[in-house]
XYZ file of C-alpha atoms in Angstrom:
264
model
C 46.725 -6.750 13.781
C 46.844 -3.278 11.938
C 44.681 -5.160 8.841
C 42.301 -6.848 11.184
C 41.613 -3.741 13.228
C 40.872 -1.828 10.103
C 38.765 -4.434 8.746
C 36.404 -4.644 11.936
C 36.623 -0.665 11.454
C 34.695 -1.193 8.367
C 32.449 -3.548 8.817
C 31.272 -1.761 11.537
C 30.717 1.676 10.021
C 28.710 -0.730 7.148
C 26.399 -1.974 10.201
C 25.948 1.096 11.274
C 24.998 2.441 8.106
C 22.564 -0.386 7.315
C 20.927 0.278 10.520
C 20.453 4.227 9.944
C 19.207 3.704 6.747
C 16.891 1.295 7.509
C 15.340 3.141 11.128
C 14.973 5.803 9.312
C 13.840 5.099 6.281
C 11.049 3.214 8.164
C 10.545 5.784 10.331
C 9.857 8.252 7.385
C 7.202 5.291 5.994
C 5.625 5.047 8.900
C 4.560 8.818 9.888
C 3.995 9.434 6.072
C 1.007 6.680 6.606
C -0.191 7.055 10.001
C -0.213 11.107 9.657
C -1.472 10.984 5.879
C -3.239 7.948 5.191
C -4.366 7.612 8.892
C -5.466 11.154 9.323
C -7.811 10.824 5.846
C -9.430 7.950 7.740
C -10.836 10.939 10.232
C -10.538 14.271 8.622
C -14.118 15.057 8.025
C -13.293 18.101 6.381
C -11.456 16.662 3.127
C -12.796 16.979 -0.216
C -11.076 13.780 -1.631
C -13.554 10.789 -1.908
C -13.606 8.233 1.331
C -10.648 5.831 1.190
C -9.055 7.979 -1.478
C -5.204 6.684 -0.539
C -5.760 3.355 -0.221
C -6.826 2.460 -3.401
C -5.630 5.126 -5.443
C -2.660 3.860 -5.975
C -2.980 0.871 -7.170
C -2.276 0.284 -11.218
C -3.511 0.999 -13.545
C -7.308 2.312 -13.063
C -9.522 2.579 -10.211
C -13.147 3.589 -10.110
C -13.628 6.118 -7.027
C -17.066 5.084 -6.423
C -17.678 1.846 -4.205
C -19.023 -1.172 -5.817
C -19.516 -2.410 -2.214
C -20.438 0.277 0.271
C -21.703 -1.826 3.936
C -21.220 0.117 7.345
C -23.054 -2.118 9.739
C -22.588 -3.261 13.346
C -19.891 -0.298 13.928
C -17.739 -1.867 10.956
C -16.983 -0.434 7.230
C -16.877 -2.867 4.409
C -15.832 -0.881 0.828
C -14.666 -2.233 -2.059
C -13.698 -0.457 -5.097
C -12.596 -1.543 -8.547
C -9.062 -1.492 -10.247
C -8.076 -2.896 -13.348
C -5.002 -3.334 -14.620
C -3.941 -3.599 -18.367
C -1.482 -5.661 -20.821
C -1.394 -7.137 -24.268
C -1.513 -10.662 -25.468
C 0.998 -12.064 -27.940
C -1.653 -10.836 -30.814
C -1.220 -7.504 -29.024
C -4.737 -7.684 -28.068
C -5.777 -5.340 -25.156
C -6.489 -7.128 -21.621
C -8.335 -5.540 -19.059
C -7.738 -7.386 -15.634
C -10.631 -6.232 -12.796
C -9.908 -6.364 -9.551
C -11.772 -5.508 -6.322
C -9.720 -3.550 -3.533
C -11.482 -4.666 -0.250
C -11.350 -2.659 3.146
C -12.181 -2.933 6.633
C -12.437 -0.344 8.833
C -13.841 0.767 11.961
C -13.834 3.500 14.956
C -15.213 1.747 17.879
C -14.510 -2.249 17.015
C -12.119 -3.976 17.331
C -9.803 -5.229 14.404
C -7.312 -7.364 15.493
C -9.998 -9.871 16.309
C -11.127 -10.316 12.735
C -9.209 -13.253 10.682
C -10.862 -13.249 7.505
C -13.786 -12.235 5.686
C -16.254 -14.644 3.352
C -19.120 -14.284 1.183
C -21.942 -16.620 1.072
C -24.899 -16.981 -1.387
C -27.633 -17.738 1.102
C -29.719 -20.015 -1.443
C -26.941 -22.190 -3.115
C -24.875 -22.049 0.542
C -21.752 -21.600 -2.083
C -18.739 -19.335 0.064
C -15.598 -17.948 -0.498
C -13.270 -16.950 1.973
C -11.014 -13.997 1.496
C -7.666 -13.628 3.754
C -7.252 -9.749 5.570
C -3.751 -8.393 6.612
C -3.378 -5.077 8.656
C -2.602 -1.899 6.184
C 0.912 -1.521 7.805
C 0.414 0.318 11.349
C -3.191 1.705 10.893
C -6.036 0.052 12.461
C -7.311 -1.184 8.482
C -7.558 -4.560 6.971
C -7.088 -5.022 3.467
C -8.562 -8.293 1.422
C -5.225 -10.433 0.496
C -5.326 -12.330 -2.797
C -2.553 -14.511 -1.686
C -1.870 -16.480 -4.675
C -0.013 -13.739 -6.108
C 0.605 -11.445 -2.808
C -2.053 -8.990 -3.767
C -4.224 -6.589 -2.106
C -6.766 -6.399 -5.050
C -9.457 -9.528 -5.498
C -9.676 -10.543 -8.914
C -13.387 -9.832 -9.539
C -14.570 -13.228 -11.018
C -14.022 -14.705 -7.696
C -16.293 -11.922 -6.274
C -18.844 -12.184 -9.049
C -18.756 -16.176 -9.342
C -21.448 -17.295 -6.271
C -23.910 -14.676 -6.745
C -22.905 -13.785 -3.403
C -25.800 -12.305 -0.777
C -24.229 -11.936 2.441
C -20.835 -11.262 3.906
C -19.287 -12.016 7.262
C -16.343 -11.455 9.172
C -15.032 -14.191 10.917
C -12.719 -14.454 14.217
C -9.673 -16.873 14.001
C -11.901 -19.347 16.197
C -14.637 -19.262 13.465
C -17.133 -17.181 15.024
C -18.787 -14.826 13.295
C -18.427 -11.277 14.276
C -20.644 -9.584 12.077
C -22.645 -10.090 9.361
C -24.796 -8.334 7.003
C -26.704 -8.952 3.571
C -24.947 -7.129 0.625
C -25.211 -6.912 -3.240
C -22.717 -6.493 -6.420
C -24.051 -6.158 -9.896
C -22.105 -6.665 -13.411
C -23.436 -3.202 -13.778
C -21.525 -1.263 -11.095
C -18.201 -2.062 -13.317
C -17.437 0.109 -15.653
C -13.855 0.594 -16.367
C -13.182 -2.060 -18.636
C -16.150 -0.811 -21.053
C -14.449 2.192 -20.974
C -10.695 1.289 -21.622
C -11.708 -1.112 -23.891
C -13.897 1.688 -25.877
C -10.912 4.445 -25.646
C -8.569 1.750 -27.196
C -10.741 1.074 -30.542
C -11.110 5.092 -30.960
C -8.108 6.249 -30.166
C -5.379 2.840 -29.914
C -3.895 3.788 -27.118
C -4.391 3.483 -23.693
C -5.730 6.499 -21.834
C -3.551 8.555 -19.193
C -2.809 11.354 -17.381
C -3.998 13.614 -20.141
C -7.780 12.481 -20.530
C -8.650 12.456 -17.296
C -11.265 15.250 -17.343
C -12.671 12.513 -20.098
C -11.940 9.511 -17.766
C -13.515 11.789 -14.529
C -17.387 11.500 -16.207
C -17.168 8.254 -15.804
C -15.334 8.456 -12.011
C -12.496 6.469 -13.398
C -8.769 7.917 -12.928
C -5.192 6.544 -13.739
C -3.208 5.646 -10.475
C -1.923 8.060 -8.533
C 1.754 7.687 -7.037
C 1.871 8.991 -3.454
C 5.275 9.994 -2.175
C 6.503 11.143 1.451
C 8.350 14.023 0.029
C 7.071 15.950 2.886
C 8.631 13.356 5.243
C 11.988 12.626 3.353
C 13.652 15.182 6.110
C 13.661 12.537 8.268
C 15.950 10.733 6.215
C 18.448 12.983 5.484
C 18.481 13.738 9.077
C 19.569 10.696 10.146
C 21.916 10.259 7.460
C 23.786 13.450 8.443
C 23.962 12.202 11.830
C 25.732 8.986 10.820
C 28.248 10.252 8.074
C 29.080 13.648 10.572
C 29.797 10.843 13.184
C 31.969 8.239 10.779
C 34.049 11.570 10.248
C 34.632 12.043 13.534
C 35.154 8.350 14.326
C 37.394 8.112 11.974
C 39.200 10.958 12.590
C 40.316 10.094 15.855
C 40.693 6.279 15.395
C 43.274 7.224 12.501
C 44.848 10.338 11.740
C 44.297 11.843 15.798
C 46.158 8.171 16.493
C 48.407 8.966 13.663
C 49.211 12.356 15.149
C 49.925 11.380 18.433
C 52.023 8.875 17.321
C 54.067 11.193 15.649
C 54.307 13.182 18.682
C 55.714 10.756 20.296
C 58.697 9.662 18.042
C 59.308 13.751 18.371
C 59.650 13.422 21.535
């Protein structure tokens, strides 16, 4: 009975541990993006370009002017480009472009919106593009979903000679839509990776980025919650000064008063 009673002990004290490190470990996440990434959404007064966090951080490269810039009918439709390199058997250089696709807006409603397409109004060719909320902020990212993605691979974007681009309700029904354009032209990190690599054979980084910033194109940049990780530690002095006290009087207090006892 002794075993079993010191077994349930344990796998207790593990539940309880999963569940402190988990609340607050989410609860860390989740005011590092509403007071960070959700205050940049508002704060008029920064000097980082618009949507800076969002699509900063994705790898490798990302251009920090828009290659689609709408704000029409109370919404905002940006997309930037990101690339993302590798090498080929041959060790040939690959440049993969991508699109990273917001929606935001201060007056509309979001939740309402189910997916976004494009439509070239003269060969009536579409493509429609799945959104998902950006965690707990009112923000929809574009979803590539055959590989769990938040970045569009840009020959899907570039295919149609898209002209216009709606967002649609999950009943179908368009709730807003405006003409738009995207040009070969506005992409221009791949030239320039691709250029860097036959000078230099490398890959450009960290260091070259007053080279890379002429041409508005930057490495990734990791964002951590360092400023948040408080909350963490918190919580996880709460539970281990609480499975020593626990413990201590489910054991050796027991053991001690047992011992008492026999005295007596």
């Amino acid at each position: 009975m002794r075993v079993f009673g010191r077994m349930l002990y344990s796998l207790v004290a593990v539940g309880f541990f999963l569940l402190a490190f988990t609340y607050s470990r989410d609860l860390m996440l989740s005011k590092y993006v509403e007071e960070v990434f959700g205050q940049s959404l508002t704060d008029t007064s920064s000097e980082l370009p618009k949507y800076y966090y969002f699509y900063s951080s994705i790898p490798d490269f990302h251009n920090d002017q828009p290659v689609i810039e709408i704000v029409a009918e109370g919404y905002e439709i940006y997309g930037y480009e990101v690339a993302k390199t590798s090498f080929d058997n041959n060790n040939n250089l690959i440049v993969h472009e991508y699109i990273y696709l917001l929606i935001y807006s201060e007056t509309e409603d979001l939740s309402v919106i189910d997916y976004l397409y494009l439509e070239n109004q003269t060969t009536e060719a579409t493509i429609d593009i799945n959104l998902q909320r950006f965690k707990t902020l009112f923000l929809l990212n574009a979803v590539n979903e055959e590989y769990g993605n938040v970045y569009i691979p840009k020959d899907d974007v570039m295919a149609g000679n898209y002209d216009r681009i709606y967002l649609v309700s999950s009943d179908d029904q368009n709730i807003m839509s405006t003409a738009f354009t995207i040009e070969e032209s506005d992409f221009v990190i791949k030239d320039y990776i691709e250029s860097f690599y036959d000078e230099f054979t490398r890959i450009p980084d960290i260091n070259d980025v007053s080279d890379m910033a002429l041409n508005n194109i930057y490495p990734n940049q990791t964002h951590v919650a360092d400023d948040y990780v408080h909350i963490f530690y918190i919580a996880m002095g709460i539970y281990f000064a609480t499975l020593i006290v626990t413990t201590y009087l489910v054991y050796f207090k027991k053991k001690k008063r047992h011992s008492i006892n026999q005295k007596d």
